[in-house]
CSV table of C-alpha atoms and ligand atoms in Angstrom, one decimal:
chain,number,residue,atom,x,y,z
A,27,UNK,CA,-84.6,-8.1,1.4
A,28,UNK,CA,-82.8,-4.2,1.4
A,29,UNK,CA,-82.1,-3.3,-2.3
A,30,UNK,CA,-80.4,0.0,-3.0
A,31,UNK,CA,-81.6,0.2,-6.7
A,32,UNK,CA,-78.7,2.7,-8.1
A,33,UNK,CA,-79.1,5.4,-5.7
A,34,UNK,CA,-77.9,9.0,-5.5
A,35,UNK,CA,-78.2,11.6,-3.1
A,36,UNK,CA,-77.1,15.5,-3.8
A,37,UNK,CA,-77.7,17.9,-1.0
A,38,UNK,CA,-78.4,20.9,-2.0
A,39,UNK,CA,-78.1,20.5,-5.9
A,40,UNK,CA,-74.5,20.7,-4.8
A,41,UNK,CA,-73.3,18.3,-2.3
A,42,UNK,CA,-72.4,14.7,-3.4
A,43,UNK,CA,-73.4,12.4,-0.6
A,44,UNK,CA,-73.8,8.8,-2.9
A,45,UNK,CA,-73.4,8.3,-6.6
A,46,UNK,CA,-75.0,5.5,-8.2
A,47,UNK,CA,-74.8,3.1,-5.1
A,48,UNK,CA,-76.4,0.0,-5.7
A,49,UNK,CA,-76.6,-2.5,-2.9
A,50,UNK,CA,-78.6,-5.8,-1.9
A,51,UNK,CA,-78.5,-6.6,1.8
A,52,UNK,CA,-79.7,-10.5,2.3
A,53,UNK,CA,-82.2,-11.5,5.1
A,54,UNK,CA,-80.2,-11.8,8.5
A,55,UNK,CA,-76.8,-10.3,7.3
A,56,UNK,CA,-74.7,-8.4,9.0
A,57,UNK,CA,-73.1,-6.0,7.5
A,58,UNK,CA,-70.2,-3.1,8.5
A,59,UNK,CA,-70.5,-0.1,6.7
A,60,UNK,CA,-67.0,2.0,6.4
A,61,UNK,CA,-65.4,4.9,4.9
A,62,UNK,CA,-63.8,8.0,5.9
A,63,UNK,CA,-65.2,11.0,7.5
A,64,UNK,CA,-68.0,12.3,5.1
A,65,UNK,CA,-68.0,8.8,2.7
A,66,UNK,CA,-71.8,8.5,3.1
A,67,UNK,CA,-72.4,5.9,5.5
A,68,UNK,CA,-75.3,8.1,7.6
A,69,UNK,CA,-76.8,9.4,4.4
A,70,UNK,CA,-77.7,5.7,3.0
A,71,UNK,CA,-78.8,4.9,6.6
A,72,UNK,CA,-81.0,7.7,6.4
A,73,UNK,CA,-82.4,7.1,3.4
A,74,UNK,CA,-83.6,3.4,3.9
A,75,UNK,CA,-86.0,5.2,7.4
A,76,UNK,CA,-87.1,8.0,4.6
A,77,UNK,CA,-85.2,10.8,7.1
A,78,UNK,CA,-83.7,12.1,3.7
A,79,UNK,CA,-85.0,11.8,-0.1
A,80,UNK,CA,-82.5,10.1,-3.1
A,81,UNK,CA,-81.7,12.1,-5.5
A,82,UNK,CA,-82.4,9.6,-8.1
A,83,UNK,CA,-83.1,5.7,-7.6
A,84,UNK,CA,-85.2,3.6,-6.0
A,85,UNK,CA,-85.0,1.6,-2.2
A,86,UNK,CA,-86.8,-1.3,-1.1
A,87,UNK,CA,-87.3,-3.2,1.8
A,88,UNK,CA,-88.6,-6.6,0.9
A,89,UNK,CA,-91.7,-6.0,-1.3
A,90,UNK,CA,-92.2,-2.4,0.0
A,91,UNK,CA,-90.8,0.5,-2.2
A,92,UNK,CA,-89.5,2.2,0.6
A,93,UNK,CA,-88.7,5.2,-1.9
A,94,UNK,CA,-92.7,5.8,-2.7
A,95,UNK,CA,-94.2,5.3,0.9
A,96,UNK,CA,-96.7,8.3,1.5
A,97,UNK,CA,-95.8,10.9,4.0
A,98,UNK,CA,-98.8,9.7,6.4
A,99,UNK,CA,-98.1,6.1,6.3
A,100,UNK,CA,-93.9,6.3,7.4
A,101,UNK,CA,-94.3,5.1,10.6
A,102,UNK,CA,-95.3,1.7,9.4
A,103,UNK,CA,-91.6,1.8,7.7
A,104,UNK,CA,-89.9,3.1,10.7
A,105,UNK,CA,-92.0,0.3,12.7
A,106,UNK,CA,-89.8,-1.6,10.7
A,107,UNK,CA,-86.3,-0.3,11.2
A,108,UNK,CA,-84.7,0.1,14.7
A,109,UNK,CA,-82.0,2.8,14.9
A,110,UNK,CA,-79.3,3.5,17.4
A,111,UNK,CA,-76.8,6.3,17.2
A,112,UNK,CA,-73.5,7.6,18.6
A,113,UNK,CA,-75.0,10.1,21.3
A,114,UNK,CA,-78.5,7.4,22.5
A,115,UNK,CA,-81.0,10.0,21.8
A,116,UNK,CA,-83.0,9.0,25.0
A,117,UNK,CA,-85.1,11.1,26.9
A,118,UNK,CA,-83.7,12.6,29.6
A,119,UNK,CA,-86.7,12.6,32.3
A,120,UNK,CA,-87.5,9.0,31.1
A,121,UNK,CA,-86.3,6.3,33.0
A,122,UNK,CA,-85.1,3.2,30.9
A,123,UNK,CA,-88.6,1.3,30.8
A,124,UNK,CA,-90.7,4.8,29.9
A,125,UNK,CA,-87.5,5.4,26.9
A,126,UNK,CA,-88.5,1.9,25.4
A,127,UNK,CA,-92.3,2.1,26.7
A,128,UNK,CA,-92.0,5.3,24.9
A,129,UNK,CA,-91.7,3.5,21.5
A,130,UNK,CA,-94.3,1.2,21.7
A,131,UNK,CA,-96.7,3.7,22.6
A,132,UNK,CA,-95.7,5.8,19.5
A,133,UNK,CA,-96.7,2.9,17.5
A,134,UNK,CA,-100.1,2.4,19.0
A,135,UNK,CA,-99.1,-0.5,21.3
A,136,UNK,CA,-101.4,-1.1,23.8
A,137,UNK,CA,-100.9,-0.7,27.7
A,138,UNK,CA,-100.9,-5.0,28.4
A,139,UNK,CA,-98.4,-5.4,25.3
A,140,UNK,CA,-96.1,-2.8,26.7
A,141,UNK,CA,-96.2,-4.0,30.4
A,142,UNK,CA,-94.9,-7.3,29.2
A,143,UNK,CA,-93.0,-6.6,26.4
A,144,UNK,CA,-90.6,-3.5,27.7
A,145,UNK,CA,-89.3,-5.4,30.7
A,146,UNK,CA,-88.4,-8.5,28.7
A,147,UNK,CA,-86.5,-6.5,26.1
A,148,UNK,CA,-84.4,-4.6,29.0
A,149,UNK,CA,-83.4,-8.1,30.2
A,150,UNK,CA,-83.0,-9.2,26.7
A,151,UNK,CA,-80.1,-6.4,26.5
A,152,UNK,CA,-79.0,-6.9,30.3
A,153,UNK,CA,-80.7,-4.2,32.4
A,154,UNK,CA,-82.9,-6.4,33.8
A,155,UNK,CA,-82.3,-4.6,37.4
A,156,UNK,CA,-81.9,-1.1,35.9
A,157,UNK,CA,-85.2,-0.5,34.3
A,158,UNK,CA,-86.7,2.0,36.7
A,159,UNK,CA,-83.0,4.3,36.5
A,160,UNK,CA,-83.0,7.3,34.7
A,161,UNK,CA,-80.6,8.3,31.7
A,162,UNK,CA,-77.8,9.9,34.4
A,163,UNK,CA,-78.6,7.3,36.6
A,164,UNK,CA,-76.7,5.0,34.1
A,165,UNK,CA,-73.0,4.3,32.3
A,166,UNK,CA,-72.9,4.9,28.5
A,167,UNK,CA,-72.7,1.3,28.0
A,168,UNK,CA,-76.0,0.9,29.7
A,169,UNK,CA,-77.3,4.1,28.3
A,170,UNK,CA,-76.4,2.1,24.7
A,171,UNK,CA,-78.3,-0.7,25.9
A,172,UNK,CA,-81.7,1.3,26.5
A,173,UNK,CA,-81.3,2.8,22.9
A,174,UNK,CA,-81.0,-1.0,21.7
A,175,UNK,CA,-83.9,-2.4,23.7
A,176,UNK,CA,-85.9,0.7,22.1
A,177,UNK,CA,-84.7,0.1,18.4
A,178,UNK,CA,-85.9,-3.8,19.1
A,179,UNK,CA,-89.0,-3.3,21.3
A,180,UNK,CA,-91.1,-2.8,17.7
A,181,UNK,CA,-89.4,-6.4,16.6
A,182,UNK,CA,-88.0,-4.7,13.6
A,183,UNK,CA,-86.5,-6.2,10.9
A,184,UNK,CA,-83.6,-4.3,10.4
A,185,UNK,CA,-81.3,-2.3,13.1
A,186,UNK,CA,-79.2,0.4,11.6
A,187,UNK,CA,-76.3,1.3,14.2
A,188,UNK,CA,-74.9,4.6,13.6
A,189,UNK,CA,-71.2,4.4,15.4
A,190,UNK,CA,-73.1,2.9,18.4
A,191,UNK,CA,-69.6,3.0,20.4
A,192,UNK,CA,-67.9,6.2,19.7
A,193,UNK,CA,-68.7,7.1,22.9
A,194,UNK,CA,-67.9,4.2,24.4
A,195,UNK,CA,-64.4,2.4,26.2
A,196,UNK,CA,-63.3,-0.6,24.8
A,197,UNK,CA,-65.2,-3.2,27.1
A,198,UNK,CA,-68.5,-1.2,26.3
A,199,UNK,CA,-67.5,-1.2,22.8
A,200,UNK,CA,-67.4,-5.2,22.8
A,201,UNK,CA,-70.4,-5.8,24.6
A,202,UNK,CA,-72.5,-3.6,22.6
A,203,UNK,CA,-70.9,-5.2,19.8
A,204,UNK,CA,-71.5,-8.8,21.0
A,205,UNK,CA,-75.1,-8.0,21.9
A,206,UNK,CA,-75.6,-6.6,18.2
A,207,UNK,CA,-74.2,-10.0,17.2
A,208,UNK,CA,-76.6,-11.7,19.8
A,209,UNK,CA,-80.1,-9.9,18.0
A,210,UNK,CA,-78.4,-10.6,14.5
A,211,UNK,CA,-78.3,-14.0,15.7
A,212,UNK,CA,-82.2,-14.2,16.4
A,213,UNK,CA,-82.5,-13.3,13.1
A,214,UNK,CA,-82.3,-9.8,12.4
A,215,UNK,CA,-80.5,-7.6,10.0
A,216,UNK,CA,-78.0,-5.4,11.3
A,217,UNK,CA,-76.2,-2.5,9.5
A,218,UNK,CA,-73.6,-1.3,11.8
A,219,UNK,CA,-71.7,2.0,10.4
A,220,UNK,CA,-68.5,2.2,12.1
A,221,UNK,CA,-65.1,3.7,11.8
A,222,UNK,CA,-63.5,0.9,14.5
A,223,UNK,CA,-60.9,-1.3,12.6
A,224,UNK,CA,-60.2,-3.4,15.0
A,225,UNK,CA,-64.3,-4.0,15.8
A,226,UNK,CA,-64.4,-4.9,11.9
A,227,UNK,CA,-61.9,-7.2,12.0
A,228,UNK,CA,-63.2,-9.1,14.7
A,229,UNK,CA,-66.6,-9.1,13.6
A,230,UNK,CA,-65.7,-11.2,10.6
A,231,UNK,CA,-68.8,-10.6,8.0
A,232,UNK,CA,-69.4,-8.7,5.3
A,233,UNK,CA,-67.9,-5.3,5.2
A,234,UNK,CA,-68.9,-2.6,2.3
A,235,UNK,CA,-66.7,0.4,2.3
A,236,UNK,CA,-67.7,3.2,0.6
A,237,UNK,CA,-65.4,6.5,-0.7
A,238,UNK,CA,-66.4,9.8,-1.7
A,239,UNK,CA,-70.1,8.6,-1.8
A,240,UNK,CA,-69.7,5.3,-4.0
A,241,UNK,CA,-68.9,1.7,-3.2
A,242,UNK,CA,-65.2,1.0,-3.5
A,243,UNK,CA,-65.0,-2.7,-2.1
A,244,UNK,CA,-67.5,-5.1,-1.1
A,245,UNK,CA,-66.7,-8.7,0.8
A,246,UNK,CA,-67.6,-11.2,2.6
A,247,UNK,CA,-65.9,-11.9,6.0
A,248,UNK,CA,-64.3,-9.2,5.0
A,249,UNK,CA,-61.4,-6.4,6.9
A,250,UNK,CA,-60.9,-2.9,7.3
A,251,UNK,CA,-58.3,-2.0,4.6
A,252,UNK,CA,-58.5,1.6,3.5
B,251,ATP,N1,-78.0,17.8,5.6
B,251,ATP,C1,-76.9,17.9,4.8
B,251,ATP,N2,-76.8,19.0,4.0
B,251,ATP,C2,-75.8,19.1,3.1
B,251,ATP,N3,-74.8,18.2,3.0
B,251,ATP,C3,-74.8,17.1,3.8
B,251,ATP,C4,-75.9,16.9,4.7
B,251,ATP,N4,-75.7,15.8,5.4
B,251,ATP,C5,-74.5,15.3,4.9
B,251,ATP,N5,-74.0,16.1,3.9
B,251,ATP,C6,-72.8,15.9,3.2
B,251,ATP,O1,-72.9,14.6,2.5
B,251,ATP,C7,-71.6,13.9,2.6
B,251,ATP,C8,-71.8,12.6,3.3
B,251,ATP,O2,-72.2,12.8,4.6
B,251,ATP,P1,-72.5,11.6,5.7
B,251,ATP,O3,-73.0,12.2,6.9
B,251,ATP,O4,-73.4,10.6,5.0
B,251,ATP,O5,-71.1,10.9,5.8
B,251,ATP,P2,-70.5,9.8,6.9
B,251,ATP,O6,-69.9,8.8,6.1
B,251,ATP,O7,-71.7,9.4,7.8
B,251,ATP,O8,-69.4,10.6,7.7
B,251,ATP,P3,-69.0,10.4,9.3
B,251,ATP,O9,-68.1,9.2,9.3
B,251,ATP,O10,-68.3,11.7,9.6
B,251,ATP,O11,-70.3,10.3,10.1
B,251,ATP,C9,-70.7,14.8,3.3
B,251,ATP,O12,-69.9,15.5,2.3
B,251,ATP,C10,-71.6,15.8,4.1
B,251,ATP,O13,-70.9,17.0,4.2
B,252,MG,MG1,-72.0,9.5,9.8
């Protein structure tokens, strides 16, 4: 399904980010990404949504070499690929149904899709009552779940989670966790990049950890052991 075909990415024809990764993720894994501080966990994530360029190697996402996609046609791959981060990149003067409404329309949604689809995807994540608040209007656990509902609003088949909870207290933390493990569920892949232990150990799926830019261990149901 995701095939990192022996990939390499050097920043600046001096920064090592990956060397030689080569990685197959499976239709509806789940799958924790660790590593230290500056491994290479965000550069592979933003390599698969074509934010950055590998240095050498190839990247596909089922049939689609996602490493030869033309400039103009990216947003069909990013269509593709919801993304959440750390900070929830939403927009500030949005409230939460215009932040998700947001990213329909950027894909060329029409008006009677996004009418339907936007609430239903706000309850999906629990905010059912809180679409109409605005960004400060909301906890960061709530502000996490807008960024979801906008990452899944597209039906994408792959979320790539950035630390979704290092900003987040440990209830937050779980139930952004659990409602990760609720889409992955439905049947989507999830690549969650985290430095939580304790989140990887509860999780119980398949954990890569990568060091200094390569893969250093790779298991199923795995744990955090570096
Ligand atoms: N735009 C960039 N220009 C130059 N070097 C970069 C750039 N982005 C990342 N790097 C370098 O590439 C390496 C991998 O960075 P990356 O952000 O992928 O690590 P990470 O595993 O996500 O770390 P963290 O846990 O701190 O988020 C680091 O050495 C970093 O300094
Ligand atoms: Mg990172």
């Amino acid at each position: 399904m995701i095939f990192f075909d022996n990939i390499s990415k050097i920043y600046n024809h001096s920064s090592v980010a990956l060397k030689n990764v080569t990685l197959r993720i499976k239709p509806k894994e789940f799958i924790s990404l660790v590593g230290s501080s500056g491994a290479g966990k965000t550069t592979l994530l933003k390599l698969l949504i074509r934010e950055e360029e590998p240095s050498d190697g190839r990247i596909f996402l089922d049939g689609l070499e996602v490493t030869a996609v033309p400039k103009e046609n990216l947003h069909h791959l990013r269509r593709r690929i919801g993304t959440v981060f750390q900070d929830y990149k939403l927009l500030p003067l949005k409230t939460a149904f215009e932040n998700v409404a947001f990213a329909m329309e950027a894909s060329g949604r029409r008006d009677d899709e996004i009418q339907e689809d936007v609430p239903q995807v706000l309850s999906l994540v629990g905010l059912g009552d809180k679409i109409n608040n605005f960004p400060h209007q909301l906890s960061g656990g709530e502000k996490q779940r807008v960024a979801i509902a906008r990452a899944l609003v597209n039906r994408p088949d792959v979320i790539l989670a950035d630390e979704p909870t290092g900003n987040l207290d440990p209830i937050n933390t779980w139930e952004i966790i659990k409602l990760l493990q609720k889409i992955n569920e439905l049947g989507t892949i999830v690549v969650l990049a985290t430095h939580d232990k304790e989140i990887i150990n509860a999780i119980d799926k398949r954990v890569i950890v990568l060091d200094n830019g390569a893969i250093i261990s790779d298991k199923e149901k795995g744990k955090y052991l570096v």
